GROMACS .gro file of C-alpha atoms in nm:
model
  389
    1MET     CA    1   0.000   0.000   0.000
    2HIS     CA    2   0.137   0.342  -0.098
    3ALA     CA    3   0.195   0.616   0.157
    4HIS     CA    4  -0.100   0.826   0.043
    5ALA     CA    5  -0.329   0.522   0.051
    6GLU     CA    6  -0.218   0.434   0.404
    7LEU     CA    7  -0.285   0.788   0.523
    8ILE     CA    8  -0.629   0.791   0.365
    9SER     CA    9  -0.724   0.448   0.505
   10ALA     CA   10  -0.598   0.533   0.855
   11GLY     CA   11  -0.777   0.866   0.854
   12GLY     CA   12  -1.091   0.705   0.717
   13ILE     CA   13  -1.100   0.451   1.000
   14PHE     CA   14  -1.059   0.717   1.267
   15LEU     CA   15  -1.334   0.928   1.111
   16LEU     CA   16  -1.559   0.624   1.088
   17LEU     CA   17  -1.499   0.545   1.455
   18PHE     CA   18  -1.582   0.904   1.547
   19ILE     CA   19  -1.899   0.918   1.337
   20SER     CA   20  -2.031   0.580   1.456
   21ALA     CA   21  -1.966   0.657   1.824
   22PHE     CA   22  -2.111   1.008   1.791
   23LEU     CA   23  -2.432   0.902   1.616
   24LEU     CA   24  -2.499   0.584   1.814
   25GLY     CA   25  -2.405   0.758   2.137
   26ARG     CA   26  -2.699   0.995   2.087
   27ILE     CA   27  -2.938   0.702   2.130
   28GLY     CA   28  -2.749   0.556   2.426
   29ILE     CA   29  -2.537   0.292   2.248
   30PRO     CA   30  -2.200   0.247   2.428
   31ASN     CA   31  -1.883   0.338   2.234
   32ILE     CA   32  -1.758  -0.021   2.245
   33ILE     CA   33  -2.065  -0.143   2.056
   34ALA     CA   34  -2.042   0.150   1.813
   35PHE     CA   35  -1.680   0.061   1.727
   36MET     CA   36  -1.775  -0.304   1.675
   37PHE     CA   37  -2.068  -0.206   1.451
   38ALA     CA   38  -1.831   0.010   1.246
   39GLY     CA   39  -1.594  -0.284   1.200
   40LEU     CA   40  -1.881  -0.516   1.102
   41LEU     CA   41  -2.016  -0.274   0.839
   42SER     CA   42  -1.668  -0.192   0.705
   43SER     CA   43  -1.588  -0.559   0.651
   44GLN     CA   44  -1.859  -0.570   0.381
   45PHE     CA   45  -1.698  -0.313   0.149
   46MET     CA   46  -1.342  -0.233   0.264
   47PRO     CA   47  -1.035  -0.432   0.147
   48GLU     CA   48  -0.891  -0.685   0.392
   49ASP     CA   49  -0.560  -0.499   0.429
   50ILE     CA   50  -0.729  -0.171   0.528
   51GLY     CA   51  -0.611  -0.199   0.887
   52ASP     CA   52  -0.243  -0.267   0.811
   53SER     CA   53  -0.149   0.098   0.861
   54LEU     CA   54  -0.299   0.087   1.213
   55LYS     CA   55  -0.154  -0.250   1.314
   56VAL     CA   56   0.055  -0.099   1.593
   57PHE     CA   57  -0.263   0.041   1.755
   58GLU     CA   58  -0.436  -0.296   1.733
   59ILE     CA   59  -0.143  -0.482   1.889
   60SER     CA   60  -0.076  -0.226   2.161
   61ALA     CA   61  -0.445  -0.188   2.259
   62VAL     CA   62  -0.451  -0.492   2.490
   63ILE     CA   63  -0.121  -0.391   2.647
   64LEU     CA   64  -0.236  -0.034   2.714
   65LEU     CA   65  -0.581  -0.141   2.834
   66PHE     CA   66  -0.444  -0.382   3.094
   67PHE     CA   67  -0.173  -0.136   3.196
   68PHE     CA   68  -0.436   0.127   3.276
   69ILE     CA   69  -0.644  -0.131   3.465
   70GLY     CA   70  -0.332  -0.206   3.669
   71LEU     CA   71  -0.285   0.166   3.741
   72GLU     CA   72  -0.616   0.164   3.930
   73PHE     CA   73  -0.477  -0.095   4.170
   74SER     CA   74  -0.190  -0.115   4.413
   75PHE     CA   75  -0.066  -0.399   4.629
   76GLU     CA   76  -0.226  -0.222   4.927
   77LYS     CA   77  -0.562  -0.193   4.746
   78LEU     CA   78  -0.549  -0.559   4.644
   79SER     CA   79  -0.505  -0.661   5.006
   80ARG     CA   80  -0.816  -0.459   5.107
   81LEU     CA   81  -1.057  -0.637   4.873
   82THR     CA   82  -1.161  -0.898   5.131
   83GLN     CA   83  -1.517  -0.760   5.150
   84THR     CA   84  -1.580  -0.850   4.786
   85ILE     CA   85  -1.454  -1.209   4.811
   86LYS     CA   86  -1.792  -1.367   4.895
   87PRO     CA   87  -2.001  -1.195   4.621
   88GLY     CA   88  -1.707  -1.229   4.383
   89LEU     CA   89  -1.679  -1.604   4.433
   90LEU     CA   90  -2.055  -1.646   4.396
   91ASP     CA   91  -2.036  -1.447   4.075
   92PHE     CA   92  -1.758  -1.668   3.937
   93PHE     CA   93  -1.895  -2.009   4.031
   94LEU     CA   94  -2.251  -1.933   3.920
   95ASN     CA   95  -2.136  -1.804   3.580
   96PHE     CA   96  -1.815  -1.973   3.466
   97PRO     CA   97  -1.873  -2.349   3.530
   98PRO     CA   98  -2.237  -2.356   3.407
   99ILE     CA   99  -2.154  -2.178   3.079
  100PHE     CA  100  -1.854  -2.404   3.028
  101GLY     CA  101  -2.073  -2.711   3.085
  102LEU     CA  102  -2.347  -2.592   2.850
  103SER     CA  103  -2.092  -2.500   2.583
  104TYR     CA  104  -1.920  -2.836   2.600
  105ILE     CA  105  -2.250  -3.028   2.586
  106MET     CA  106  -2.340  -2.842   2.267
  107THR     CA  107  -1.998  -2.821   2.096
  108LYS     CA  108  -1.792  -3.114   2.237
  109ASP     CA  109  -1.496  -2.877   2.201
  110LEU     CA  110  -1.299  -2.809   2.521
  111ILE     CA  111  -1.111  -2.502   2.397
  112ILE     CA  112  -1.407  -2.315   2.250
  113SER     CA  113  -1.612  -2.405   2.560
  114LEU     CA  114  -1.340  -2.259   2.780
  115VAL     CA  115  -1.321  -1.941   2.570
  116LEU     CA  116  -1.701  -1.899   2.577
  117ALA     CA  117  -1.709  -1.948   2.954
  118CYS     CA  118  -1.435  -1.686   2.996
  119ALA     CA  119  -1.615  -1.445   2.761
  120ALA     CA  120  -1.953  -1.487   2.931
  121TYR     CA  121  -1.814  -1.445   3.284
  122PRO     CA  122  -1.712  -1.077   3.332
  123THR     CA  123  -1.947  -0.779   3.326
  124SER     CA  124  -1.823  -0.489   3.116
  125THR     CA  125  -1.642  -0.248   3.347
  126ALA     CA  126  -1.636   0.025   3.080
  127ILE     CA  127  -2.011   0.013   3.007
  128THR     CA  128  -2.120  -0.033   3.370
  129SER     CA  129  -1.905   0.248   3.512
  130LYS     CA  130  -2.033   0.486   3.243
  131LEU     CA  131  -2.394   0.390   3.319
  132LEU     CA  132  -2.339   0.445   3.691
  133ILE     CA  133  -2.217   0.798   3.621
  134ASP     CA  134  -2.465   0.887   3.344
  135TYR     CA  135  -2.769   0.779   3.545
  136LYS     CA  136  -2.642   0.926   3.873
  137ARG     CA  137  -2.629   0.597   4.062
  138ILE     CA  138  -2.262   0.623   4.160
  139ALA     CA  139  -2.367   0.728   4.514
  140SER     CA  140  -2.641   0.464   4.548
  141LYS     CA  141  -2.637   0.177   4.798
  142GLU     CA  142  -2.562  -0.079   4.529
  143ALA     CA  143  -2.282   0.112   4.354
  144GLU     CA  144  -2.010   0.008   4.600
  145VAL     CA  145  -2.103  -0.362   4.564
  146ILE     CA  146  -2.120  -0.337   4.183
  147ILE     CA  147  -1.777  -0.173   4.170
  148GLY     CA  148  -1.637  -0.432   4.412
  149ILE     CA  149  -1.763  -0.723   4.197
  150LEU     CA  150  -1.625  -0.554   3.884
  151ILE     CA  151  -1.282  -0.526   4.047
  152PHE     CA  152  -1.294  -0.892   4.153
  153GLU     CA  153  -1.391  -0.990   3.797
  154ASP     CA  154  -1.105  -0.786   3.655
  155LEU     CA  155  -0.854  -0.971   3.872
  156ILE     CA  156  -0.997  -1.314   3.791
  157SER     CA  157  -1.007  -1.222   3.422
  158ILE     CA  158  -0.636  -1.136   3.436
  159LEU     CA  159  -0.566  -1.487   3.570
  160LEU     CA  160  -0.797  -1.646   3.311
  161MET     CA  161  -0.634  -1.449   3.029
  162SER     CA  162  -0.290  -1.565   3.139
  163THR     CA  163  -0.400  -1.931   3.152
  164LEU     CA  164  -0.606  -1.915   2.834
  165THR     CA  165  -0.320  -1.765   2.633
  166GLY     CA  166  -0.106  -2.072   2.698
  167ILE     CA  167  -0.390  -2.315   2.625
  168VAL     CA  168  -0.478  -2.152   2.293
  169MET     CA  169  -0.111  -2.133   2.187
  170HIS     CA  170  -0.073  -2.512   2.234
  171ARG     CA  171  -0.429  -2.590   2.109
  172GLU     CA  172  -0.491  -2.836   2.392
  173ILE     CA  173  -0.594  -2.843   2.755
  174LYS     CA  174  -0.351  -3.024   2.983
  175GLU     CA  175  -0.338  -3.027   3.360
  176GLU     CA  176   0.035  -2.965   3.337
  177GLY     CA  177  -0.022  -2.658   3.117
  178ILE     CA  178  -0.291  -2.516   3.349
  179PHE     CA  179  -0.070  -2.571   3.653
  180ARG     CA  180   0.222  -2.403   3.475
  181GLY     CA  181   0.002  -2.108   3.384
  182ILE     CA  182  -0.119  -2.062   3.744
  183LEU     CA  183   0.235  -2.105   3.881
  184SER     CA  184   0.380  -1.854   3.635
  185THR     CA  185   0.108  -1.604   3.731
  186ILE     CA  186   0.192  -1.641   4.101
  187LEU     CA  187   0.564  -1.601   4.026
  188VAL     CA  188   0.499  -1.287   3.823
  189PHE     CA  189   0.298  -1.139   4.112
  190LEU     CA  190   0.579  -1.227   4.355
  191ILE     CA  191   0.854  -1.082   4.133
  192PHE     CA  192   0.667  -0.756   4.084
  193TYR     CA  193   0.590  -0.735   4.456
  194LEU     CA  194   0.963  -0.764   4.531
  195LEU     CA  195   1.029  -0.489   4.276
  196LYS     CA  196   0.782  -0.252   4.445
  197LYS     CA  197   1.023  -0.080   4.685
  198PRO     CA  198   1.319  -0.050   4.444
  199VAL     CA  199   1.088   0.105   4.182
  200GLU     CA  200   0.950   0.358   4.431
  201ASN     CA  201   1.303   0.459   4.534
  202SER     CA  202   1.417   0.489   4.172
  203LEU     CA  203   1.120   0.706   4.078
  204GLU     CA  204   1.191   0.944   4.366
  205ARG     CA  205   1.547   0.993   4.240
  206LEU     CA  206   1.437   1.036   3.876
  207GLU     CA  207   1.159   1.287   3.940
  208LYS     CA  208   1.379   1.593   3.878
  209ASP     CA  209   1.573   1.440   3.590
  210ILE     CA  210   1.296   1.329   3.351
  211GLU     CA  211   1.085   1.580   3.162
  212ASN     CA  212   0.712   1.509   3.140
  213SER     CA  213   0.734   1.520   2.761
  214LEU     CA  214   0.969   1.219   2.767
  215VAL     CA  215   0.748   1.000   2.988
  216PRO     CA  216   0.541   0.850   2.699
  217PHE     CA  217   0.861   0.729   2.530
  218MET     CA  218   0.991   0.567   2.849
  219VAL     CA  219   0.660   0.406   2.951
  220LEU     CA  220   0.566   0.278   2.604
  221GLY     CA  221   0.916   0.141   2.560
  222PHE     CA  222   0.901  -0.050   2.888
  223LEU     CA  223   0.547  -0.172   2.816
  224LEU     CA  224   0.609  -0.304   2.464
  225VAL     CA  225   0.949  -0.457   2.541
  226SER     CA  226   0.823  -0.624   2.861
  227ALA     CA  227   0.506  -0.755   2.696
  228GLY     CA  228   0.704  -0.890   2.400
  229ALA     CA  229   0.957  -1.056   2.630
  230GLY     CA  230   0.672  -1.206   2.832
  231LEU     CA  231   0.517  -1.357   2.519
  232LYS     CA  232   0.856  -1.496   2.420
  233LEU     CA  233   0.874  -1.671   2.758
  234GLY     CA  234   0.517  -1.803   2.726
  235LEU     CA  235   0.364  -1.547   2.965
  236SER     CA  236   0.055  -1.340   2.899
  237ASP     CA  237   0.126  -0.989   2.771
  238ALA     CA  238  -0.193  -0.881   2.951
  239LEU     CA  239  -0.058  -1.007   3.285
  240ILE     CA  240   0.279  -0.835   3.239
  241SER     CA  241   0.110  -0.507   3.140
  242PHE     CA  242  -0.130  -0.526   3.434
  243MET     CA  243   0.153  -0.580   3.683
  244LEU     CA  244   0.354  -0.292   3.535
  245GLY     CA  245   0.051  -0.072   3.603
  246VAL     CA  246   0.022  -0.200   3.961
  247LEU     CA  247   0.390  -0.123   4.010
  248VAL     CA  248   0.342   0.253   3.948
  249PRO     CA  249   0.281   0.425   4.287
  250GLU     CA  250  -0.059   0.595   4.288
  251LYS     CA  251   0.070   0.921   4.443
  252SER     CA  252   0.386   0.944   4.234
  253TRP     CA  253   0.470   1.206   3.970
  254LEU     CA  254   0.489   0.924   3.713
  255TYR     CA  255   0.129   0.820   3.777
  256GLN     CA  256   0.003   1.174   3.716
  257SER     CA  257   0.216   1.212   3.404
  258ILE     CA  258   0.090   0.883   3.258
  259GLU     CA  259  -0.272   0.983   3.320
  260ARG     CA  260  -0.213   1.308   3.130
  261SER     CA  261  -0.003   1.183   2.839
  262LEU     CA  262  -0.116   0.828   2.762
  263SER     CA  263  -0.489   0.801   2.839
  264ASP     CA  264  -0.585   0.940   2.497
  265LEU     CA  265  -0.354   0.691   2.326
  266LYS     CA  266  -0.523   0.410   2.521
  267ASP     CA  267  -0.865   0.527   2.400
  268LEU     CA  268  -0.743   0.544   2.039
  269SER     CA  269  -0.590   0.197   2.056
  270THR     CA  270  -0.897   0.048   2.223
  271GLY     CA  271  -1.125   0.190   1.952
  272VAL     CA  272  -0.906   0.046   1.677
  273PHE     CA  273  -0.892  -0.291   1.857
  274PHE     CA  274  -1.272  -0.328   1.876
  275PHE     CA  275  -1.305  -0.211   1.517
  276MET     CA  276  -1.052  -0.466   1.389
  277PHE     CA  277  -1.205  -0.743   1.603
  278THR     CA  278  -1.533  -0.742   1.411
  279PHE     CA  279  -1.366  -0.638   1.085
  280ASN     CA  280  -1.161  -0.961   1.088
  281ALA     CA  281  -1.417  -1.188   1.259
  282GLN     CA  282  -1.596  -1.301   0.939
  283ILE     CA  283  -1.938  -1.267   1.099
  284GLY     CA  284  -2.216  -1.476   0.945
  285GLN     CA  285  -2.013  -1.758   0.792
  286SER     CA  286  -2.057  -2.033   1.052
  287PHE     CA  287  -2.305  -1.900   1.305
  288ASP     CA  288  -2.487  -2.160   1.516
  289ILE     CA  289  -2.810  -1.997   1.630
  290ALA     CA  290  -2.891  -2.269   1.885
  291ILE     CA  291  -2.561  -2.230   2.072
  292PHE     CA  292  -2.595  -1.853   2.059
  293LEU     CA  293  -2.946  -1.851   2.204
  294VAL     CA  294  -2.866  -2.096   2.484
  295ILE     CA  295  -2.538  -1.931   2.588
  296THR     CA  296  -2.674  -1.577   2.565
  297LEU     CA  297  -2.993  -1.651   2.758
  298ALA     CA  298  -2.803  -1.850   3.022
  299SER     CA  299  -2.542  -1.575   3.061
  300LEU     CA  300  -2.809  -1.310   3.118
  301ILE     CA  301  -3.005  -1.518   3.371
  302LEU     CA  302  -2.702  -1.650   3.559
  303LYS     CA  303  -2.542  -1.306   3.590
  304ALA     CA  304  -2.866  -1.158   3.729
  305ILE     CA  305  -2.903  -1.443   3.982
  306SER     CA  306  -2.537  -1.443   4.092
  307SER     CA  307  -2.529  -1.064   4.136
  308PHE     CA  308  -2.854  -1.075   4.336
  309LEU     CA  309  -2.719  -1.350   4.562
  310GLY     CA  310  -2.391  -1.160   4.596
  311GLY     CA  311  -2.578  -0.866   4.744
  312ILE     CA  312  -2.778  -1.094   4.978
  313SER     CA  313  -2.456  -1.268   5.092
  314ILE     CA  314  -2.319  -0.947   5.245
  315GLY     CA  315  -2.641  -0.848   5.417
  316LEU     CA  316  -2.809  -0.620   5.164
  317GLY     CA  317  -3.186  -0.625   5.132
  318LYS     CA  318  -3.376  -0.788   4.848
  319ARG     CA  319  -3.458  -0.459   4.676
  320VAL     CA  320  -3.096  -0.338   4.662
  321SER     CA  321  -2.971  -0.686   4.567
  322ALA     CA  322  -3.230  -0.709   4.290
  323ARG     CA  323  -3.115  -0.374   4.150
  324ILE     CA  324  -2.760  -0.510   4.149
  325GLY     CA  325  -2.879  -0.822   3.963
  326LEU     CA  326  -3.045  -0.614   3.690
  327SER     CA  327  -2.745  -0.381   3.659
  328MET     CA  328  -2.463  -0.624   3.573
  329MET     CA  329  -2.574  -0.825   3.270
  330GLN     CA  330  -2.380  -0.634   3.003
  331ARG     CA  331  -2.062  -0.790   2.863
  332GLY     CA  332  -1.794  -0.593   2.680
  333GLU     CA  333  -1.420  -0.540   2.662
  334PHE     CA  334  -1.297  -0.848   2.850
  335SER     CA  335  -1.530  -1.075   2.652
  336VAL     CA  336  -1.388  -0.943   2.325
  337LEU     CA  337  -1.031  -0.980   2.455
  338PHE     CA  338  -1.091  -1.347   2.539
  339ALA     CA  339  -1.247  -1.414   2.199
  340SER     CA  340  -0.959  -1.241   2.019
  341LEU     CA  341  -0.735  -1.526   2.133
  342TYR     CA  342  -0.937  -1.790   1.945
  343GLU     CA  343  -1.088  -1.714   1.605
  344PRO     CA  344  -1.363  -1.985   1.601
  345SER     CA  345  -1.528  -1.817   1.902
  346GLN     CA  346  -1.528  -1.460   1.770
  347GLU     CA  347  -1.854  -1.463   1.579
  348LEU     CA  348  -2.056  -1.601   1.869
  349VAL     CA  349  -1.890  -1.372   2.124
  350PHE     CA  350  -1.958  -1.066   1.908
  351MET     CA  351  -2.330  -1.147   1.909
  352LEU     CA  352  -2.317  -1.227   2.282
  353VAL     CA  353  -2.157  -0.890   2.359
  354LEU     CA  354  -2.398  -0.707   2.129
  355ILE     CA  355  -2.717  -0.854   2.278
  356THR     CA  356  -2.606  -0.850   2.643
  357ALA     CA  357  -2.479  -0.491   2.611
  358ILE     CA  358  -2.814  -0.376   2.477
  359VAL     CA  359  -3.032  -0.583   2.714
  360GLY     CA  360  -2.805  -0.512   3.010
  361SER     CA  361  -2.799  -0.138   2.948
  362VAL     CA  362  -3.180  -0.125   2.922
  363CYS     CA  363  -3.217  -0.329   3.242
  364PHE     CA  364  -2.967  -0.102   3.418
  365VAL     CA  365  -3.162   0.210   3.323
  366TYR     CA  366  -3.501   0.074   3.429
  367ALA     CA  367  -3.383  -0.135   3.728
  368PRO     CA  368  -3.493   0.115   4.001
  369LYS     CA  369  -3.845   0.158   3.856
  370LEU     CA  370  -3.882  -0.212   3.780
  371ILE     CA  371  -3.781  -0.316   4.131
  372ASP     CA  372  -4.022  -0.060   4.279
  373ARG     CA  373  -4.303  -0.236   4.091
  374ILE     CA  374  -4.195  -0.593   4.165
  375LEU     CA  375  -4.077  -0.540   4.524
  376PRO     CA  376  -4.261  -0.235   4.662
  377SER     CA  377  -4.117  -0.092   4.980
  378ARG     CA  378  -4.292  -0.199   5.297
  379PHE     CA  379  -4.234   0.136   5.457
  380ARG     CA  380  -4.407   0.416   5.276
  381GLY     CA  381  -4.421   0.766   5.406
  382LYS     CA  382  -4.739   0.837   5.610
  383PRO     CA  383  -4.905   1.178   5.621
  384PRO     CA  384  -4.849   1.366   5.946
  385PRO     CA  385  -5.133   1.333   6.198
  386THR     CA  386  -5.389   1.609   6.185
  387ARG     CA  387  -5.397   1.838   6.480
  388THR     CA  388  -5.722   1.843   6.676
  389ALA     CA  389  -5.849   2.153   6.833
   0.00000   0.00000   0.00000
């Protein structure tokens, strides 16, 4: 492709992403779904090599996304997540094993069943957090539990991504491979924990020597080199990127500089990633409607039940727990990331994400009113007593 053609194709994709997100956003469609729609439509009339000029964005998107997820954590924060363990475990065991079992019964394929179970497990953090803010429920009783479960899911998804990467690379599921994946994940956590103090001391010494304008070069260099080295050693690039984010002290000058200089690049890369996911997924060529209906329906029902029981397990009332159950059914970025590892699953996961994002968003919006109708409050305000002469 000539230079002028690459510039035109790259610019055309960015404009398409902007237009699709802008127009669909006006009717409440999340950006993630808009980007995937744009990729699906573009695949019908654009040449297959259209995304070559943006390949670096597509490859770096996962690395940047997990790095920024890691930035929101610290080893201290991770140790304080004990209150979300019970609802988090309920959420995992009532979603992952049942979907895996249903998938295997219908496909007889262990790998695709594992990918579908991983994809159907986590609620979309991006969509849910935006809905909490847009509909002013961030200060509600259920918001803290929803955010806690989302954090727990993020951590479990990191572990699943690390294990799944090795399984897909070798195209088989072996106990030895799963054990190696879990062990390598634990070792990576331990190594990065031991690096915590030396990194903090080094950053304090470097604060006056490094200009803010040079930070993107340093951080991107470390990220891409470390992720590439991790892949070479059979480790998940997502895990390495996540741990590099955790390693950055939350109150350091580097953290603030990264937030200012790299967040826009993360958004650009993420948009390109979701676009290319559906652009390359060959939607409609081998779609099994029966598997799709069963997995999608089961994932919606199981997520609502598990989230409801999660609220009950920590002492919340039925009304609040029911609102939680109706607010966490949407799947998104993690589901797409899991499917990107295994091409045969991409078509089904795209439809799963599309339907659950729409149904889940609608349920989120109407959850308070719906619960008021189904479970009316026992304690309604009474008019003040009339004063007698």
